[in-house]
Amino acid sequence: EQLQTAQQTLREKEAELKRVQVANITKPTQGLPVAPGIPAYTDPSMADFFRQRVDLETVRRDREALEDAMRSPTPQGLLGILSVSNSAAASNLRGAIQRLDSAQVEVRALRQVYTDDYDKVKRAQETVARIQNQDIPQLARQYSEQLRKQQGELERRVGYSERDIRGIPVRAITQNALEREAGVAATLATELQQRYAAAKLAEASAIPDVRVLDSAVA
């Protein structure tokens, strides 16, 4: 009876441990201990979380700097923002700034030959004014809105990952406790199994205290 109870307890503990392991298999875990000299293992989700945090801070700084520059938009101020001068997502804005620079160069070249009343000079000046006062501010607003949406998406991802990571200690403690309980149950079941086998062997090999000497006669 003790052996049957111990085996039932072991099956229950192993089943409970399996359920917890299956539930936690896709969630972040703590780093695994390794031998000295071997780089420590880090769960990929942890590295992804901190990378997203860095991306979030970068996008937030870029958006704030862009909005500050938009209050008095100048090509130098916009190009001073790292994301505007290097990010592929800001290619339209960079293109407008390059067109403005080319138009300004053209105006300076024309004014060395013609007066401001010359039609070609007027058209070049109108192009400069349009790019500077309409195109660049509009593209800057569009890029600022894109950065704002990107920031919101990163904040959502970081918040979700942060909740998962905060649950690592609880999951680890729960799983470790179940592993210990399953280990104790396995040890107890093994000991009882050995004792049960020894008891059966002793029963089979025991010499009876009574034997038949003469058959009974009616």
mmCIF file of C-alpha atoms in Angstrom:
data_model
loop_
_atom_site.group_PDB
_atom_site.id
_atom_site.type_symbol
_atom_site.label_atom_id
_atom_site.label_comp_id
_atom_site.label_asym_id
_atom_site.label_seq_id
_atom_site.Cartn_x
_atom_site.Cartn_y
_atom_site.Cartn_z
ATOM 1 C CA GLU A 1 0.000 0.000 0.000
ATOM 2 C CA GLN A 2 2.843 2.408 0.785
ATOM 3 C CA LEU A 3 4.469 1.587 -2.557
ATOM 4 C CA GLN A 4 1.233 2.224 -4.466
ATOM 5 C CA THR A 5 0.729 5.545 -2.663
ATOM 6 C CA ALA A 6 4.323 6.629 -3.338
ATOM 7 C CA GLN A 7 4.056 5.734 -7.038
ATOM 8 C CA GLN A 8 0.786 7.657 -7.367
ATOM 9 C CA THR A 9 2.349 10.703 -5.691
ATOM 10 C CA LEU A 10 5.340 10.491 -8.032
ATOM 11 C CA ARG A 11 3.091 10.377 -11.103
ATOM 12 C CA GLU A 12 1.141 13.414 -9.867
ATOM 13 C CA LYS A 13 4.314 15.428 -9.165
ATOM 14 C CA GLU A 14 5.827 14.538 -12.539
ATOM 15 C CA ALA A 15 2.592 15.484 -14.332
ATOM 16 C CA GLU A 16 2.430 18.834 -12.501
ATOM 17 C CA LEU A 17 6.097 19.555 -13.277
ATOM 18 C CA LYS A 18 5.498 18.716 -16.942
ATOM 19 C CA ARG A 19 2.561 21.136 -17.134
ATOM 20 C CA VAL A 20 4.673 23.951 -15.674
ATOM 21 C CA GLN A 21 7.604 23.225 -18.004
ATOM 22 C CA VAL A 22 5.356 23.188 -21.058
ATOM 23 C CA ALA A 23 3.721 26.462 -19.982
ATOM 24 C CA ASN A 24 7.118 28.144 -19.427
ATOM 25 C CA ILE A 25 8.936 26.771 -22.467
ATOM 26 C CA THR A 26 8.261 29.881 -24.603
ATOM 27 C CA LYS A 27 8.775 32.417 -21.815
ATOM 28 C CA PRO A 28 12.041 34.121 -20.762
ATOM 29 C CA THR A 29 14.227 32.184 -18.361
ATOM 30 C CA GLN A 30 17.159 32.941 -16.117
ATOM 31 C CA GLY A 31 20.688 32.428 -17.426
ATOM 32 C CA LEU A 32 22.024 28.919 -17.048
ATOM 33 C CA PRO A 33 25.066 28.318 -14.789
ATOM 34 C CA VAL A 34 28.165 27.301 -16.717
ATOM 35 C CA ALA A 35 31.663 26.143 -15.931
ATOM 36 C CA PRO A 36 34.432 28.712 -15.333
ATOM 37 C CA GLY A 37 35.897 30.037 -18.558
ATOM 38 C CA ILE A 38 32.720 29.437 -20.573
ATOM 39 C CA PRO A 39 30.580 32.484 -21.478
ATOM 40 C CA ALA A 40 27.345 32.610 -19.502
ATOM 41 C CA TYR A 41 24.198 31.695 -21.402
ATOM 42 C CA THR A 42 21.618 34.482 -21.679
ATOM 43 C CA ASP A 43 18.057 33.899 -22.817
ATOM 44 C CA PRO A 44 17.579 35.495 -26.288
ATOM 45 C CA SER A 45 14.421 37.242 -25.098
ATOM 46 C CA MET A 46 16.478 39.123 -22.487
ATOM 47 C CA ALA A 47 18.877 40.394 -25.146
ATOM 48 C CA ASP A 48 15.898 41.322 -27.341
ATOM 49 C CA PHE A 49 14.292 43.230 -24.460
ATOM 50 C CA PHE A 50 17.365 45.382 -23.823
ATOM 51 C CA ARG A 51 17.837 45.975 -27.553
ATOM 52 C CA GLN A 52 14.243 47.205 -27.754
ATOM 53 C CA ARG A 53 14.885 49.496 -24.781
ATOM 54 C CA VAL A 54 17.849 51.045 -26.605
ATOM 55 C CA ASP A 55 15.780 51.415 -29.802
ATOM 56 C CA LEU A 56 12.983 53.063 -27.815
ATOM 57 C CA GLU A 57 15.308 55.611 -26.228
ATOM 58 C CA THR A 58 16.889 56.360 -29.612
ATOM 59 C CA VAL A 59 13.516 56.933 -31.293
ATOM 60 C CA ARG A 60 12.321 59.101 -28.400
ATOM 61 C CA ARG A 61 15.423 61.307 -28.533
ATOM 62 C CA ASP A 62 15.196 61.597 -32.317
ATOM 63 C CA ARG A 63 11.538 62.596 -32.175
ATOM 64 C CA GLU A 64 12.115 65.209 -29.468
ATOM 65 C CA ALA A 65 15.107 66.669 -31.334
ATOM 66 C CA LEU A 66 13.138 66.741 -34.593
ATOM 67 C CA GLU A 67 10.187 68.508 -32.955
ATOM 68 C CA ASP A 68 12.551 71.078 -31.450
ATOM 69 C CA ALA A 69 14.149 71.674 -34.862
ATOM 70 C CA MET A 70 10.712 72.026 -36.491
ATOM 71 C CA ARG A 71 9.969 75.139 -34.435
ATOM 72 C CA SER A 72 12.440 77.011 -36.646
ATOM 73 C CA PRO A 73 13.265 74.559 -39.432
ATOM 74 C CA THR A 74 16.663 75.034 -41.018
ATOM 75 C CA PRO A 75 18.623 72.522 -43.102
ATOM 76 C CA GLN A 76 21.499 72.671 -40.636
ATOM 77 C CA GLY A 77 19.244 72.010 -37.673
ATOM 78 C CA LEU A 78 17.510 69.077 -39.334
ATOM 79 C CA LEU A 79 20.730 67.526 -40.605
ATOM 80 C CA GLY A 80 22.129 67.817 -37.095
ATOM 81 C CA ILE A 81 19.702 65.092 -36.009
ATOM 82 C CA LEU A 82 21.318 61.700 -36.341
ATOM 83 C CA SER A 83 18.240 59.834 -37.583
ATOM 84 C CA VAL A 84 17.418 62.502 -40.147
ATOM 85 C CA SER A 85 20.905 62.418 -41.644
ATOM 86 C CA ASN A 86 21.395 58.623 -41.542
ATOM 87 C CA SER A 87 18.074 56.790 -41.247
ATOM 88 C CA ALA A 88 16.652 55.264 -44.412
ATOM 89 C CA ALA A 89 13.142 56.157 -43.185
ATOM 90 C CA ALA A 90 14.002 59.867 -43.516
ATOM 91 C CA SER A 91 15.170 59.638 -47.150
ATOM 92 C CA ASN A 92 12.354 61.905 -48.385
ATOM 93 C CA LEU A 93 13.290 64.607 -45.911
ATOM 94 C CA ARG A 94 16.958 64.298 -46.774
ATOM 95 C CA GLY A 95 16.069 64.535 -50.452
ATOM 96 C CA ALA A 96 14.122 67.762 -49.849
ATOM 97 C CA ILE A 97 17.062 69.266 -47.958
ATOM 98 C CA GLN A 98 19.382 68.339 -50.833
ATOM 99 C CA ARG A 99 16.993 69.911 -53.342
ATOM 100 C CA LEU A 100 16.907 73.070 -51.239
ATOM 101 C CA ASP A 101 20.683 73.238 -51.179
ATOM 102 C CA SER A 102 20.843 72.791 -54.954
ATOM 103 C CA ALA A 103 18.165 75.464 -55.499
ATOM 104 C CA GLN A 104 19.990 77.925 -53.268
ATOM 105 C CA VAL A 105 23.218 77.299 -55.178
ATOM 106 C CA GLU A 106 21.349 77.945 -58.425
ATOM 107 C CA VAL A 107 19.915 81.228 -57.103
ATOM 108 C CA ARG A 108 23.349 82.449 -56.041
ATOM 109 C CA ALA A 109 24.778 81.572 -59.443
ATOM 110 C CA LEU A 110 21.963 83.355 -61.308
ATOM 111 C CA ARG A 111 22.204 86.492 -59.138
ATOM 112 C CA GLN A 112 25.825 86.852 -60.104
ATOM 113 C CA VAL A 113 24.641 87.392 -63.693
ATOM 114 C CA TYR A 114 21.052 88.656 -63.472
ATOM 115 C CA THR A 115 19.013 90.945 -61.258
ATOM 116 C CA ASP A 116 16.217 89.753 -58.975
ATOM 117 C CA ASP A 117 13.623 90.986 -61.490
ATOM 118 C CA TYR A 118 14.744 88.449 -64.081
ATOM 119 C CA ASP A 119 12.133 85.711 -64.543
ATOM 120 C CA LYS A 120 14.588 82.845 -64.180
ATOM 121 C CA VAL A 121 15.847 84.281 -60.905
ATOM 122 C CA LYS A 122 12.280 84.738 -59.665
ATOM 123 C CA ARG A 123 11.382 81.137 -60.487
ATOM 124 C CA ALA A 124 14.497 79.871 -58.728
ATOM 125 C CA GLN A 125 13.674 81.972 -55.662
ATOM 126 C CA GLU A 126 10.101 80.659 -55.675
ATOM 127 C CA THR A 127 11.451 77.102 -55.775
ATOM 128 C CA VAL A 128 13.672 77.841 -52.774
ATOM 129 C CA ALA A 129 10.750 79.378 -50.854
ATOM 130 C CA ARG A 130 8.442 76.455 -51.666
ATOM 131 C CA ILE A 131 10.946 73.816 -50.610
ATOM 132 C CA GLN A 132 11.954 75.708 -47.478
ATOM 133 C CA ASN A 133 8.501 76.818 -46.312
ATOM 134 C CA GLN A 134 6.270 73.990 -47.545
ATOM 135 C CA ASP A 135 8.058 70.788 -48.548
ATOM 136 C CA ILE A 136 10.564 70.533 -45.707
ATOM 137 C CA PRO A 137 8.095 71.390 -42.875
ATOM 138 C CA GLN A 138 5.510 68.962 -44.316
ATOM 139 C CA LEU A 139 8.021 66.122 -44.667
ATOM 140 C CA ALA A 140 9.394 66.868 -41.197
ATOM 141 C CA ARG A 141 5.878 66.601 -39.727
ATOM 142 C CA GLN A 142 5.307 63.304 -41.546
ATOM 143 C CA TYR A 143 8.585 61.923 -40.260
ATOM 144 C CA SER A 144 7.816 63.146 -36.743
ATOM 145 C CA GLU A 145 4.470 61.348 -36.851
ATOM 146 C CA GLN A 146 6.210 58.208 -38.083
ATOM 147 C CA LEU A 147 8.660 58.408 -35.184
ATOM 148 C CA ARG A 148 5.770 58.901 -32.757
ATOM 149 C CA LYS A 149 4.025 55.754 -34.044
ATOM 150 C CA GLN A 150 7.286 53.825 -33.906
ATOM 151 C CA GLN A 151 7.809 54.993 -30.334
ATOM 152 C CA GLY A 152 4.324 53.847 -29.348
ATOM 153 C CA GLU A 153 4.870 50.409 -30.886
ATOM 154 C CA LEU A 154 8.224 50.025 -29.127
ATOM 155 C CA GLU A 155 6.686 51.095 -25.809
ATOM 156 C CA ARG A 156 4.021 48.426 -26.224
ATOM 157 C CA ARG A 157 6.603 45.729 -27.004
ATOM 158 C CA VAL A 158 8.885 46.788 -24.156
ATOM 159 C CA GLY A 159 5.974 46.777 -21.706
ATOM 160 C CA TYR A 160 4.920 43.283 -22.769
ATOM 161 C CA SER A 161 8.486 41.948 -22.546
ATOM 162 C CA GLU A 162 8.990 43.632 -19.186
ATOM 163 C CA ARG A 163 5.973 41.855 -17.710
ATOM 164 C CA ASP A 164 7.328 38.523 -18.971
ATOM 165 C CA ILE A 165 10.781 39.197 -17.551
ATOM 166 C CA ARG A 166 9.407 40.263 -14.166
ATOM 167 C CA GLY A 167 7.714 36.844 -13.969
ATOM 168 C CA ILE A 168 11.017 34.966 -14.370
ATOM 169 C CA PRO A 169 11.769 34.662 -10.604
ATOM 170 C CA VAL A 170 8.262 33.375 -9.812
ATOM 171 C CA ARG A 171 8.377 30.815 -12.627
ATOM 172 C CA ALA A 172 11.876 29.718 -11.646
ATOM 173 C CA ILE A 173 10.955 29.292 -7.961
ATOM 174 C CA THR A 174 7.791 27.356 -8.825
ATOM 175 C CA GLN A 175 9.585 25.033 -11.234
ATOM 176 C CA ASN A 176 12.504 24.445 -8.851
ATOM 177 C CA ALA A 177 10.106 23.592 -6.013
ATOM 178 C CA LEU A 178 8.247 21.102 -8.211
ATOM 179 C CA GLU A 179 11.534 19.550 -9.320
ATOM 180 C CA ARG A 180 12.556 19.073 -5.682
ATOM 181 C CA GLU A 181 9.168 17.561 -4.788
ATOM 182 C CA ALA A 182 9.337 15.218 -7.784
ATOM 183 C CA GLY A 183 12.884 14.222 -6.779
ATOM 184 C CA VAL A 184 11.806 13.432 -3.204
ATOM 185 C CA ALA A 185 8.821 11.427 -4.478
ATOM 186 C CA ALA A 186 11.071 9.495 -6.875
ATOM 187 C CA THR A 187 13.546 8.677 -4.095
ATOM 188 C CA LEU A 188 10.767 7.503 -1.777
ATOM 189 C CA ALA A 189 9.175 5.360 -4.504
ATOM 190 C CA THR A 190 12.552 3.800 -5.342
ATOM 191 C CA GLU A 191 13.261 2.952 -1.687
ATOM 192 C CA LEU A 192 9.799 1.426 -1.226
ATOM 193 C CA GLN A 193 10.192 -0.535 -4.442
ATOM 194 C CA GLN A 194 13.449 -2.007 -3.146
ATOM 195 C CA ARG A 195 11.887 -2.835 0.210
ATOM 196 C CA TYR A 196 8.871 -4.362 -1.512
ATOM 197 C CA ALA A 197 11.093 -6.552 -3.685
ATOM 198 C CA ALA A 198 13.114 -7.625 -0.638
ATOM 199 C CA ALA A 199 9.917 -8.491 1.239
ATOM 200 C CA LYS A 200 8.617 -10.620 -1.665
ATOM 201 C CA LEU A 201 11.963 -12.432 -1.894
ATOM 202 C CA ALA A 202 11.968 -13.106 1.848
ATOM 203 C CA GLU A 203 8.404 -14.406 1.653
ATOM 204 C CA ALA A 204 9.243 -16.756 -1.221
ATOM 205 C CA SER A 205 12.392 -18.139 0.420
ATOM 206 C CA ALA A 206 11.098 -18.499 4.002
ATOM 207 C CA ILE A 207 11.070 -22.056 5.472
ATOM 208 C CA PRO A 208 7.636 -22.835 6.951
ATOM 209 C CA ASP A 209 7.535 -23.614 10.681
ATOM 210 C CA VAL A 210 5.081 -26.513 10.175
ATOM 211 C CA ARG A 211 5.375 -29.489 7.832
ATOM 212 C CA VAL A 212 3.276 -32.603 7.232
ATOM 213 C CA LEU A 213 4.673 -35.717 8.880
ATOM 214 C CA ASP A 214 1.757 -38.140 8.352
ATOM 215 C CA SER A 215 -1.361 -37.718 6.293
ATOM 216 C CA ALA A 216 -4.582 -37.657 8.299
ATOM 217 C CA VAL A 217 -6.562 -40.853 8.351
ATOM 218 C CA ALA A 218 -10.344 -40.870 8.775
#
